[in-house]
PDB file of N, CA and C in Angstrom:
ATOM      1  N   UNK A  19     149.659 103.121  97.154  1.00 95.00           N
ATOM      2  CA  UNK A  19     149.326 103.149  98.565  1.00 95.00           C
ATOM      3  C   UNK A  19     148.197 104.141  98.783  1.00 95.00           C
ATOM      4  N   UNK A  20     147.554 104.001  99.736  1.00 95.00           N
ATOM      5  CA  UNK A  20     146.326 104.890  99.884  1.00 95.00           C
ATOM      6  C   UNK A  20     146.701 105.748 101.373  1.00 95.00           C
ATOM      7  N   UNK A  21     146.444 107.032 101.014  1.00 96.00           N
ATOM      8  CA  UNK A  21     146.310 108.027 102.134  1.00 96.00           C
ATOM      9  C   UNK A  21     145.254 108.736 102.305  1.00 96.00           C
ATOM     10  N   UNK A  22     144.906 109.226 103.171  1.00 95.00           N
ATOM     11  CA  UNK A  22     143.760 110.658 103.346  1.00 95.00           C
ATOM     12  C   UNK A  22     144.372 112.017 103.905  1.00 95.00           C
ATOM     13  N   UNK A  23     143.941 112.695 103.292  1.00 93.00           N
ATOM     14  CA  UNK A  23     144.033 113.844 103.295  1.00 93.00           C
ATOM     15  C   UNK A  23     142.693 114.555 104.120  1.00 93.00           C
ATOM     16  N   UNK A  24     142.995 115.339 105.206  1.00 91.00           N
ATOM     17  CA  UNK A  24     141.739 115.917 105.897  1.00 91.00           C
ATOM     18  C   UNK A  24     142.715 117.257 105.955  1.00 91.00           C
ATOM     19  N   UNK A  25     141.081 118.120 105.791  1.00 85.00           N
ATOM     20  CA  UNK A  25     141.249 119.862 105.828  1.00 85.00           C
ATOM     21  C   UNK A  25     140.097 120.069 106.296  1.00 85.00           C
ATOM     22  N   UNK A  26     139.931 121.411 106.696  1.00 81.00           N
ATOM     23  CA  UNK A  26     138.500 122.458 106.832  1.00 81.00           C
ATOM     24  C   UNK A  26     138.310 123.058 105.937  1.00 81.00           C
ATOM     25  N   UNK A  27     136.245 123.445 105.257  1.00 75.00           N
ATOM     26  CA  UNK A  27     136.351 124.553 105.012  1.00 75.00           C
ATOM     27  C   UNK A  27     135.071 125.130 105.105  1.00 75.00           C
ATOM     28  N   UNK A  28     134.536 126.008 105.269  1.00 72.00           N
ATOM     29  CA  UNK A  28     133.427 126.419 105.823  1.00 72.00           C
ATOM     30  C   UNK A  28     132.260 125.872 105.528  1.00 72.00           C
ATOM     31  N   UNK A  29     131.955 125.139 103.799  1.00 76.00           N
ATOM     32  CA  UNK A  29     130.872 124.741 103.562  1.00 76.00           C
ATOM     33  C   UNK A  29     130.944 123.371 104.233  1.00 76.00           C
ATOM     34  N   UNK A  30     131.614 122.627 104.294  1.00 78.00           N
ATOM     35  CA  UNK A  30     131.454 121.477 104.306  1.00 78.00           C
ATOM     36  C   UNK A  30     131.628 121.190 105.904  1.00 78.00           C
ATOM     37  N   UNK A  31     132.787 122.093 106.599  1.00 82.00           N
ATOM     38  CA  UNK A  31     133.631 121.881 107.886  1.00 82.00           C
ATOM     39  C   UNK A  31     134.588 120.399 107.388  1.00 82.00           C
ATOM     40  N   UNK A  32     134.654 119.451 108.522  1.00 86.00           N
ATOM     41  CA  UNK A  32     135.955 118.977 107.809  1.00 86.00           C
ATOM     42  C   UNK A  32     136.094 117.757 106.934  1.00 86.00           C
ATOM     43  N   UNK A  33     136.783 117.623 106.405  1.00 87.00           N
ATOM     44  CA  UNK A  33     136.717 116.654 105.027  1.00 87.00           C
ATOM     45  C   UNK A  33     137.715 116.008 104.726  1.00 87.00           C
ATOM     46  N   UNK A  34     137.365 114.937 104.746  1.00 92.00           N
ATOM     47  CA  UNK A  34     138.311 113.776 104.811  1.00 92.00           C
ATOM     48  C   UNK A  34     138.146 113.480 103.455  1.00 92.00           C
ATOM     49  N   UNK A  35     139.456 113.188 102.319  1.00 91.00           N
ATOM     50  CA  UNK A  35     139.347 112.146 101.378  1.00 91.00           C
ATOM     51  C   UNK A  35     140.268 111.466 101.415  1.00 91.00           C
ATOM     52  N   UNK A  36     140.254 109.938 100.762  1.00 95.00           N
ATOM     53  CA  UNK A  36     141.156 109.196 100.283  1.00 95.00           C
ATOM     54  C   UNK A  36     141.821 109.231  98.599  1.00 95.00           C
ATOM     55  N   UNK A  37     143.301 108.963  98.923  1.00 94.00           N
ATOM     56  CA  UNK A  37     143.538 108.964  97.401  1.00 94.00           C
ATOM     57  C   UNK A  37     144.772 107.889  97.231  1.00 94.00           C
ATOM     58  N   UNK A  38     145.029 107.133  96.244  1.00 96.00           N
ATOM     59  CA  UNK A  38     145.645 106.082  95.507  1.00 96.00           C
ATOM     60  C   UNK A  38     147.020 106.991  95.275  1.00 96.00           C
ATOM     61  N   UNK A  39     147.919 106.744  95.791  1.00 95.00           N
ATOM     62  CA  UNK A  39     149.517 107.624  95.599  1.00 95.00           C
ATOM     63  C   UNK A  39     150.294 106.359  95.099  1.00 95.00           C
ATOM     64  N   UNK A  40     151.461 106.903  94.716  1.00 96.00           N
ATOM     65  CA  UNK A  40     152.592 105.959  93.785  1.00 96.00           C
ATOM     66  C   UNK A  40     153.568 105.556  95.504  1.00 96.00           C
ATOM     67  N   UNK A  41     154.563 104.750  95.171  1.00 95.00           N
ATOM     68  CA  UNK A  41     155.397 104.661  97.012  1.00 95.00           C
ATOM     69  C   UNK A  41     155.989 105.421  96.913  1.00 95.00           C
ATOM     70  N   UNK A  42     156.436 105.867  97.872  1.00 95.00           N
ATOM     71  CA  UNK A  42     157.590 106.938  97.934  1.00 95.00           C
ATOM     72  C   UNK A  42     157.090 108.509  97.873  1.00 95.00           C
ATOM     73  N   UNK A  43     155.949 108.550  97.769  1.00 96.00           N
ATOM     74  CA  UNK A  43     154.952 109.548  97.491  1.00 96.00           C
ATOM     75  C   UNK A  43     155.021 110.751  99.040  1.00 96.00           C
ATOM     76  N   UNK A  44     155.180 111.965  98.357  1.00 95.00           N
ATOM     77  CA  UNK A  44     155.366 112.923  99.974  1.00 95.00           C
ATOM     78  C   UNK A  44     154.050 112.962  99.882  1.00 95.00           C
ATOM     79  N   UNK A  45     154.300 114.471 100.852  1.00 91.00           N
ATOM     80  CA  UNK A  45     153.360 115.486 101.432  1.00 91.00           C
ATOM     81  C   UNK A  45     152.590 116.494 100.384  1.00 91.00           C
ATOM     82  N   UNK A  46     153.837 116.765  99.787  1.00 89.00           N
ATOM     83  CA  UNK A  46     153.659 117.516  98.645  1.00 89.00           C
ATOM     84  C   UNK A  46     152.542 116.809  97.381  1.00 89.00           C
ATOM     85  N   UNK A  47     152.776 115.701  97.000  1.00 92.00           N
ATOM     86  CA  UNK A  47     152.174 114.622  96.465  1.00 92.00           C
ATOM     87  C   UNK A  47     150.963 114.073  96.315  1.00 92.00           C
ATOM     88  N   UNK A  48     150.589 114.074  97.838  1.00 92.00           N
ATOM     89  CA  UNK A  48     149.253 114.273  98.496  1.00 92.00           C
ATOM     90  C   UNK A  48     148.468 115.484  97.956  1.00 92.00           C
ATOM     91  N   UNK A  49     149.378 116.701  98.323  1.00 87.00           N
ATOM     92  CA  UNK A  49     148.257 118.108  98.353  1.00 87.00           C
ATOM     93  C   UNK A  49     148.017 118.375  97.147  1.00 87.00           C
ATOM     94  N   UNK A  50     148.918 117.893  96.244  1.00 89.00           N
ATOM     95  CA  UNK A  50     148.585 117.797  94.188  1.00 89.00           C
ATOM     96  C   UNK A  50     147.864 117.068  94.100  1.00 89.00           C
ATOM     97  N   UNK A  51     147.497 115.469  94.596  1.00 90.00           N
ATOM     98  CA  UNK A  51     146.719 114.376  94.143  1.00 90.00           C
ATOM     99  C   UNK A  51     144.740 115.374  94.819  1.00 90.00           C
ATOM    100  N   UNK A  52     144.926 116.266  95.708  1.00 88.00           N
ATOM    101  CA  UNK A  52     143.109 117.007  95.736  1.00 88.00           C
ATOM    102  C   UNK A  52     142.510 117.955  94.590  1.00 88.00           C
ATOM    103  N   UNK A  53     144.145 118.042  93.467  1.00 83.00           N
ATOM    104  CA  UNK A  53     143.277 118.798  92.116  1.00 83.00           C
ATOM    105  C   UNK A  53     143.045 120.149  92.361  1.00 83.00           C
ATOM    106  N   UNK A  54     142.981 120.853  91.764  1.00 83.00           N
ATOM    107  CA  UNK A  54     142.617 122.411  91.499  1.00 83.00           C
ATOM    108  C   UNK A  54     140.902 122.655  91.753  1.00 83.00           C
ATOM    109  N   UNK A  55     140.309 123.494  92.043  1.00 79.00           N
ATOM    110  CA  UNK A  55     141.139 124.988  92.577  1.00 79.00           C
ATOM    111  C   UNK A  55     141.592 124.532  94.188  1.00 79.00           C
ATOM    112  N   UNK A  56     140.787 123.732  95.079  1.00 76.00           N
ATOM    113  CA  UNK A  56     140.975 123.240  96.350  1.00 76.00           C
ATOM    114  C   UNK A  56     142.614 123.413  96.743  1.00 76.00           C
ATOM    115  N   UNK A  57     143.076 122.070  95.658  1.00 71.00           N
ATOM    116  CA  UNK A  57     144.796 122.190  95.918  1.00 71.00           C
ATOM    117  C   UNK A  57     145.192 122.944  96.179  1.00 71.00           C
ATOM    118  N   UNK A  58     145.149 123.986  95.580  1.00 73.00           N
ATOM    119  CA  UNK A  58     146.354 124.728  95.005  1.00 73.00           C
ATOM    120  C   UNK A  58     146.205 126.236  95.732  1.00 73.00           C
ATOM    121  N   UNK A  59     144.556 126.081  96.463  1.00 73.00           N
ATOM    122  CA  UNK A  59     144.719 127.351  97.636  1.00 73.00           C
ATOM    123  C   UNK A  59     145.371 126.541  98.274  1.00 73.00           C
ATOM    124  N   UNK A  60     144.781 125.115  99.247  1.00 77.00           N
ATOM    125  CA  UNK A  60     145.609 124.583 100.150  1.00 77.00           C
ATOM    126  C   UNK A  60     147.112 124.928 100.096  1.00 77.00           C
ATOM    127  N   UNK A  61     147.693 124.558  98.909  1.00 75.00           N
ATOM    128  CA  UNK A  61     148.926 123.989  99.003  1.00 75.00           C
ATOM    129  C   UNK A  61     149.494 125.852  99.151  1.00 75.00           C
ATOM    130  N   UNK A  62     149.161 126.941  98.738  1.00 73.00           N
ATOM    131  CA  UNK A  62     149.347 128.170  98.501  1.00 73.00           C
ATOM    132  C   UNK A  62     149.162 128.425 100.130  1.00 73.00           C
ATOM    133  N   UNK A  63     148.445 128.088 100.896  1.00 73.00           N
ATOM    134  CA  UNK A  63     148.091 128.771 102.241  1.00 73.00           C
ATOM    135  C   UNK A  63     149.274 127.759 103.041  1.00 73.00           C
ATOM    136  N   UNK A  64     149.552 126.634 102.717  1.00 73.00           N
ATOM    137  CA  UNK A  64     151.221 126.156 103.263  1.00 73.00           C
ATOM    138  C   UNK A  64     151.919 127.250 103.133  1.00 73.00           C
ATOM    139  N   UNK A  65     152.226 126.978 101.682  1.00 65.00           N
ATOM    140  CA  UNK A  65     153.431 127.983 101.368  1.00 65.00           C
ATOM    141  C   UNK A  65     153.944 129.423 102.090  1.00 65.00           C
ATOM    142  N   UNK A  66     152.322 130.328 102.455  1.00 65.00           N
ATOM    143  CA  UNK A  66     152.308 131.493 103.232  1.00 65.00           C
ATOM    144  C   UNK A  66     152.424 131.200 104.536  1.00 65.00           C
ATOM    145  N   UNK A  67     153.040 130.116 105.015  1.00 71.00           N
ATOM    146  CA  UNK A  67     152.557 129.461 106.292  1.00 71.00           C
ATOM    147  C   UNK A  67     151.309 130.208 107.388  1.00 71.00           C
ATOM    148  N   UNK A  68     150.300 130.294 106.377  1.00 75.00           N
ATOM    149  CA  UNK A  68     148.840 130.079 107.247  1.00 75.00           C
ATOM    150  C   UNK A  68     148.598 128.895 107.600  1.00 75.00           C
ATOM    151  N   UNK A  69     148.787 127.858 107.139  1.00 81.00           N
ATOM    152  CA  UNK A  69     148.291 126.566 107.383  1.00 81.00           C
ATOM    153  C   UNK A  69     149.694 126.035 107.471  1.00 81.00           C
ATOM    154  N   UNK A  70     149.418 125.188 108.493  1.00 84.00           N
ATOM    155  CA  UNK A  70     150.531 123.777 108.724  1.00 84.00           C
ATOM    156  C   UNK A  70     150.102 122.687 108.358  1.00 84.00           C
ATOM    157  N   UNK A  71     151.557 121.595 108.550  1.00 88.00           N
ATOM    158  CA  UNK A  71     151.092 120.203 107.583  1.00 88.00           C
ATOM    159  C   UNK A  71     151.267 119.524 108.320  1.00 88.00           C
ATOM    160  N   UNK A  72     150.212 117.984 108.959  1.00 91.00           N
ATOM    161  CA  UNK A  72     150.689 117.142 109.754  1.00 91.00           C
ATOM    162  C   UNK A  72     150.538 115.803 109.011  1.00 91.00           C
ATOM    163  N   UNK A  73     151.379 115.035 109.425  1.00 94.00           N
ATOM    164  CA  UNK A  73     150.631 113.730 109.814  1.00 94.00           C
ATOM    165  C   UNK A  73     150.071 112.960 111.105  1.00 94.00           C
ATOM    166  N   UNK A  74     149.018 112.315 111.102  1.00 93.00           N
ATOM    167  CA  UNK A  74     148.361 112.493 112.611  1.00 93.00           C
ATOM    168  C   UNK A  74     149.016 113.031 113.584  1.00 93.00           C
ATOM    169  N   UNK A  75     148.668 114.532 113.029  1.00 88.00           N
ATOM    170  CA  UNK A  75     149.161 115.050 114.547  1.00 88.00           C
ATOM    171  C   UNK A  75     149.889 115.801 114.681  1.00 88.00           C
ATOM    172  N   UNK A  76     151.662 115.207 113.698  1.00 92.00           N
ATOM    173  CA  UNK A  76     152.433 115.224 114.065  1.00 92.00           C
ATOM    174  C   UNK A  76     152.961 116.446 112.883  1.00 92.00           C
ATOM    175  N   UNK A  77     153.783 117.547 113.063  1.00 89.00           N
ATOM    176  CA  UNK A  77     154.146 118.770 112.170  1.00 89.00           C
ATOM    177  C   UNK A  77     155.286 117.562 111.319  1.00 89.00           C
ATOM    178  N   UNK A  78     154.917 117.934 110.118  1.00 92.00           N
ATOM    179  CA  UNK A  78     156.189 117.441 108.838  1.00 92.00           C
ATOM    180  C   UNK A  78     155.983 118.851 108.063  1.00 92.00           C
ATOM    181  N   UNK A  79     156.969 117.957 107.357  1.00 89.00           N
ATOM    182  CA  UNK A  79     157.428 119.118 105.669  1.00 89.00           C
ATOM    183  C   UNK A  79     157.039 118.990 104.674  1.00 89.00           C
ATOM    184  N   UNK A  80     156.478 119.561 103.456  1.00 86.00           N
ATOM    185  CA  UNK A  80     156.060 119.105 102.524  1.00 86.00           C
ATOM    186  C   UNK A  80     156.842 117.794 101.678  1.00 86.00           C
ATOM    187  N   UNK A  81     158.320 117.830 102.122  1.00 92.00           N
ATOM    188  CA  UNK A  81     158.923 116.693 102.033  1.00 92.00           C
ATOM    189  C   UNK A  81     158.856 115.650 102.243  1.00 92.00           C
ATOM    190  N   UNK A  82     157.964 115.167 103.415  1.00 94.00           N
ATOM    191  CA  UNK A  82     158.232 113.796 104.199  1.00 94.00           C
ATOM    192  C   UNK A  82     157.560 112.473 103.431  1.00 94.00           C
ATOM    193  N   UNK A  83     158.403 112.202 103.170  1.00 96.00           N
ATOM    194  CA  UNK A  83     157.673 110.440 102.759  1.00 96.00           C
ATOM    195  C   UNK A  83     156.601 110.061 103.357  1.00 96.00           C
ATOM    196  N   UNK A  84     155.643 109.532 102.318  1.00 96.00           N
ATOM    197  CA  UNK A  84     154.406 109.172 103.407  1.00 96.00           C
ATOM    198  C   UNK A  84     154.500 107.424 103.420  1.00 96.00           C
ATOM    199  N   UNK A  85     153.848 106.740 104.300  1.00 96.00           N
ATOM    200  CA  UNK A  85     153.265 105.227 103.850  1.00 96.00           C
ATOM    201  C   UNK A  85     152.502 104.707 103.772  1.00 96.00           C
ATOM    202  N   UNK A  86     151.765 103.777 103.613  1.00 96.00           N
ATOM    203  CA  UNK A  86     150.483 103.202 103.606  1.00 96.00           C
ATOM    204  C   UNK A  86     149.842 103.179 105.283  1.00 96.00           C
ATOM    205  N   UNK A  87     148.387 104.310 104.633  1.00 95.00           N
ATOM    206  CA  UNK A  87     147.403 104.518 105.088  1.00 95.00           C
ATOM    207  C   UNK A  87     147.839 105.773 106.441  1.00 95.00           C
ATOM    208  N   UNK A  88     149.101 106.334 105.845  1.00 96.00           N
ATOM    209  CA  UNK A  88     148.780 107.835 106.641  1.00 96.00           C
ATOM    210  C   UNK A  88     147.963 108.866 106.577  1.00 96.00           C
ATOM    211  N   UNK A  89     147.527 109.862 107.297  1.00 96.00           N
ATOM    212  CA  UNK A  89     146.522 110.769 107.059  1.00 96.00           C
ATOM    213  C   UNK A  89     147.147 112.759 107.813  1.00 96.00           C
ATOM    214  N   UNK A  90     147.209 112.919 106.247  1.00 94.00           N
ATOM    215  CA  UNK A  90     147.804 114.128 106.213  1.00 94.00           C
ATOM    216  C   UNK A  90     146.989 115.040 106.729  1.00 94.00           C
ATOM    217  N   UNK A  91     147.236 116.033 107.309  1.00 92.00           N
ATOM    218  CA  UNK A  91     145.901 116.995 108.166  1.00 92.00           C
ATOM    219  C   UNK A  91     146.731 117.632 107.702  1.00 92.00           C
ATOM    220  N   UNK A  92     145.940 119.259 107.252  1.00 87.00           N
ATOM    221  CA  UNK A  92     146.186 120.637 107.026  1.00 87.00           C
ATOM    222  C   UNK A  92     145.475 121.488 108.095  1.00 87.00           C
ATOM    223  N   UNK A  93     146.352 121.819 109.177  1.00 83.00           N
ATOM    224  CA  UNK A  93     145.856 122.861 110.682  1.00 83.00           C
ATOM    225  C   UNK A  93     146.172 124.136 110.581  1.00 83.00           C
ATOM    226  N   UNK A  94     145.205 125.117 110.674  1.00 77.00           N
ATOM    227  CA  UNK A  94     145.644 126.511 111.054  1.00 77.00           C
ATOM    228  C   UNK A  94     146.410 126.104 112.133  1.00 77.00           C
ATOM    229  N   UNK A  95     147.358 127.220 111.925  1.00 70.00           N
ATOM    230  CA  UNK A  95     148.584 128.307 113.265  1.00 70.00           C
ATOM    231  C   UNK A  95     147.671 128.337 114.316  1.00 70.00           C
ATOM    232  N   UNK A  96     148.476 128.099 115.441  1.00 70.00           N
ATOM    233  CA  UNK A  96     148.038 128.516 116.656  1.00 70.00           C
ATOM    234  C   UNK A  96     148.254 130.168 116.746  1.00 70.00           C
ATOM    235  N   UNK A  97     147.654 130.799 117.017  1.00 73.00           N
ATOM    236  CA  UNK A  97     147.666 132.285 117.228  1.00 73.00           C
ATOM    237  C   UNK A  97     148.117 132.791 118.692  1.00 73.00           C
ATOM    238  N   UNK A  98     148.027 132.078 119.711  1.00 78.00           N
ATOM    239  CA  UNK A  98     148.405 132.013 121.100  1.00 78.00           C
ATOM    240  C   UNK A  98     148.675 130.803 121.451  1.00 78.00           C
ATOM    241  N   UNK A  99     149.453 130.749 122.435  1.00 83.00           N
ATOM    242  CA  UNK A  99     149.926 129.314 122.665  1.00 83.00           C
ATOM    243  C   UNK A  99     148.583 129.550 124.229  1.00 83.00           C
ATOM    244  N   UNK A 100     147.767 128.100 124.082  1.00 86.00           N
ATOM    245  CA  UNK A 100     146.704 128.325 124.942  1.00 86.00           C
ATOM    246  C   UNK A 100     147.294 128.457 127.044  1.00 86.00           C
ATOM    247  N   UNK A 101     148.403 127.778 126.549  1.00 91.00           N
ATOM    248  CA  UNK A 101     149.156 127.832 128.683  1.00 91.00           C
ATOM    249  C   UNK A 101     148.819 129.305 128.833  1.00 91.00           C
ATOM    250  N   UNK A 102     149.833 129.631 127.928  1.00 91.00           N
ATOM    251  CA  UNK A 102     149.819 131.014 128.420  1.00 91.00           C
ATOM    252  C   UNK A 102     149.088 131.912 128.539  1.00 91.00           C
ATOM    253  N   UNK A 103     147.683 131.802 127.219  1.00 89.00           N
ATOM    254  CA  UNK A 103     146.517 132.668 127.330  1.00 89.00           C
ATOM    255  C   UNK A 103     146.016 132.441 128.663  1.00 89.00           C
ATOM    256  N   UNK A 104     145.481 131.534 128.830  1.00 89.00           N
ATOM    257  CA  UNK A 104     145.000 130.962 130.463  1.00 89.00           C
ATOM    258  C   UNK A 104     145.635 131.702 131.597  1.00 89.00           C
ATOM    259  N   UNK A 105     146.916 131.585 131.248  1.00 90.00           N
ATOM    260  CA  UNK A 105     147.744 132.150 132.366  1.00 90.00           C
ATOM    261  C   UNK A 105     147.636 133.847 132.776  1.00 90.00           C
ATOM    262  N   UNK A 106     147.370 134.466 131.077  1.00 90.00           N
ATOM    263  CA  UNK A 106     147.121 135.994 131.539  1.00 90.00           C
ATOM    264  C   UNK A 106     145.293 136.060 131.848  1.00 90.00           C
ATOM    265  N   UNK A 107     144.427 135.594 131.453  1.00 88.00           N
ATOM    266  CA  UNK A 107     143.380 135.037 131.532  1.00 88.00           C
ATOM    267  C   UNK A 107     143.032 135.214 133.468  1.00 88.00           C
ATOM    268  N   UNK A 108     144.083 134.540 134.187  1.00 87.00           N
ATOM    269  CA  UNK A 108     144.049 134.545 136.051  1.00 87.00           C
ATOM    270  C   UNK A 108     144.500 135.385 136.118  1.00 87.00           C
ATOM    271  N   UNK A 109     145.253 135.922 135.268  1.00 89.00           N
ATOM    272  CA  UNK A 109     146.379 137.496 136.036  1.00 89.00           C
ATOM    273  C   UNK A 109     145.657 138.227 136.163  1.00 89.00           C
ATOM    274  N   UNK A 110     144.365 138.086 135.056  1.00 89.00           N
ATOM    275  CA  UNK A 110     143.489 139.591 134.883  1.00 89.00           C
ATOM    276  C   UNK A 110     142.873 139.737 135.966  1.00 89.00           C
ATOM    277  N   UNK A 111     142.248 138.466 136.197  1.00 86.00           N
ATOM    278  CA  UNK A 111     140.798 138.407 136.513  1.00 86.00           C
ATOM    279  C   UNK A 111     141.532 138.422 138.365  1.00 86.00           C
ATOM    280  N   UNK A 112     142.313 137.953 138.637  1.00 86.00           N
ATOM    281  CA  UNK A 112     142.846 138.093 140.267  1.00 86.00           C
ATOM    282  C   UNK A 112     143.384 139.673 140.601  1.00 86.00           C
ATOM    283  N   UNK A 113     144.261 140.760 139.400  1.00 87.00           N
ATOM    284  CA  UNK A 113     144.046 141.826 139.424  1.00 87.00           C
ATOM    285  C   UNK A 113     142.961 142.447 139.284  1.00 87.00           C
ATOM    286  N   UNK A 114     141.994 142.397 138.805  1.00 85.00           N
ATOM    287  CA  UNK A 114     140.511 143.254 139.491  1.00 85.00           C
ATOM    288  C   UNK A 114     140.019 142.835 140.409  1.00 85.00           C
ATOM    289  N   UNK A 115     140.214 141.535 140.909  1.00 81.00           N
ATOM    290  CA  UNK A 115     139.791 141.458 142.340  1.00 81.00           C
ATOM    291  C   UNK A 115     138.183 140.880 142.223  1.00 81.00           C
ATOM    292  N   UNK A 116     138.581 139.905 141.298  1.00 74.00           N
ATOM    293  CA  UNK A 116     137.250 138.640 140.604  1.00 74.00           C
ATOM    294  C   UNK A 116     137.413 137.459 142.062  1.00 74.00           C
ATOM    295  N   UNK A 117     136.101 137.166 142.403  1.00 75.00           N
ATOM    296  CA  UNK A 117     136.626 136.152 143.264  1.00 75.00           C
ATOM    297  C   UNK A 117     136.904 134.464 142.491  1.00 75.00           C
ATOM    298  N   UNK A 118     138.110 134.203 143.130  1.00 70.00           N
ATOM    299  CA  UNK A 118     138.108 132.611 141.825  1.00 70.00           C
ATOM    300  C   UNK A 118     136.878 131.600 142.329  1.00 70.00           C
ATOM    301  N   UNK A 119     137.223 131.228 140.863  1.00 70.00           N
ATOM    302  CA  UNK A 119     136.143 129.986 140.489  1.00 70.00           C
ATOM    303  C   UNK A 119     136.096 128.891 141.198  1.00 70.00           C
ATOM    304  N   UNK A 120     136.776 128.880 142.161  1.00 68.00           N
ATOM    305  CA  UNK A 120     137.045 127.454 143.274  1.00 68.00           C
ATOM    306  C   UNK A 120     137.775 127.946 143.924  1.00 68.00           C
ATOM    307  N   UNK A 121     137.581 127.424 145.279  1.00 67.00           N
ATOM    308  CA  UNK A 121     138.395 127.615 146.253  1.00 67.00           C
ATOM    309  C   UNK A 121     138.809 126.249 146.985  1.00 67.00           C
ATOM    310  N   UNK A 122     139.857 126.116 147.596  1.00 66.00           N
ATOM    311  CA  UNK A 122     140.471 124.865 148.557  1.00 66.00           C
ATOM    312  C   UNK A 122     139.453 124.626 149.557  1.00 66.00           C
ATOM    313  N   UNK A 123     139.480 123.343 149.888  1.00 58.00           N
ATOM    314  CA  UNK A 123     138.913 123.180 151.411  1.00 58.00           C
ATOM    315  C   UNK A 123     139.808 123.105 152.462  1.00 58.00           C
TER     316      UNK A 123
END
């Protein structure tokens, strides 16, 4: 079965490949089938959970069964959840006494 695998990395930004897996083939499976040295930081920056594992999109485990023609993404951690940055973001800026960016009619 064929999957892709997409990551970042500075030279390139982001990079999509395809690769030929056996069925039944995980996550884990995938991040071995990109080869050394690439892999094996990838799969090492999972492990430290710097990086998360999706499939479109969606958070799995290095466990999860894949199927024909899924596409595994490797995402940095969110560092702030963005609602809430936003949210202290107005607190600030309405405590100094910023006038807002729109007003009602």
């Amino acid at each position: 079965m064929r999957v892709e695998v997409a990551w970042t990395n500075e030279e390139e930004g982001v990079v999509v490949r395809e690769y030929e897996l056996p069925e039944g083939a995980t996550v884990d499976d995938a991040l071995a089938a990109i080869g050394p040295p690439v892999g094996e930081t990838l799969r090492a920056g999972v492990d430290e959970t710097a990086l998360a594992v999706a499939v479109y999109g969606q958070l799995r485990s290095r466990g999860t069964v894949l199927v024909e023609g899924d596409r595994v993404e490797l995402v940095g951690r969110l560092l702030a959840d963005p609602k809430a940055a936003r949210r202290r973001r107005v607190q600030q800026r309405r405590a100094e006494g910023a006038e807002p960016r729109w007003k009602r009619r």
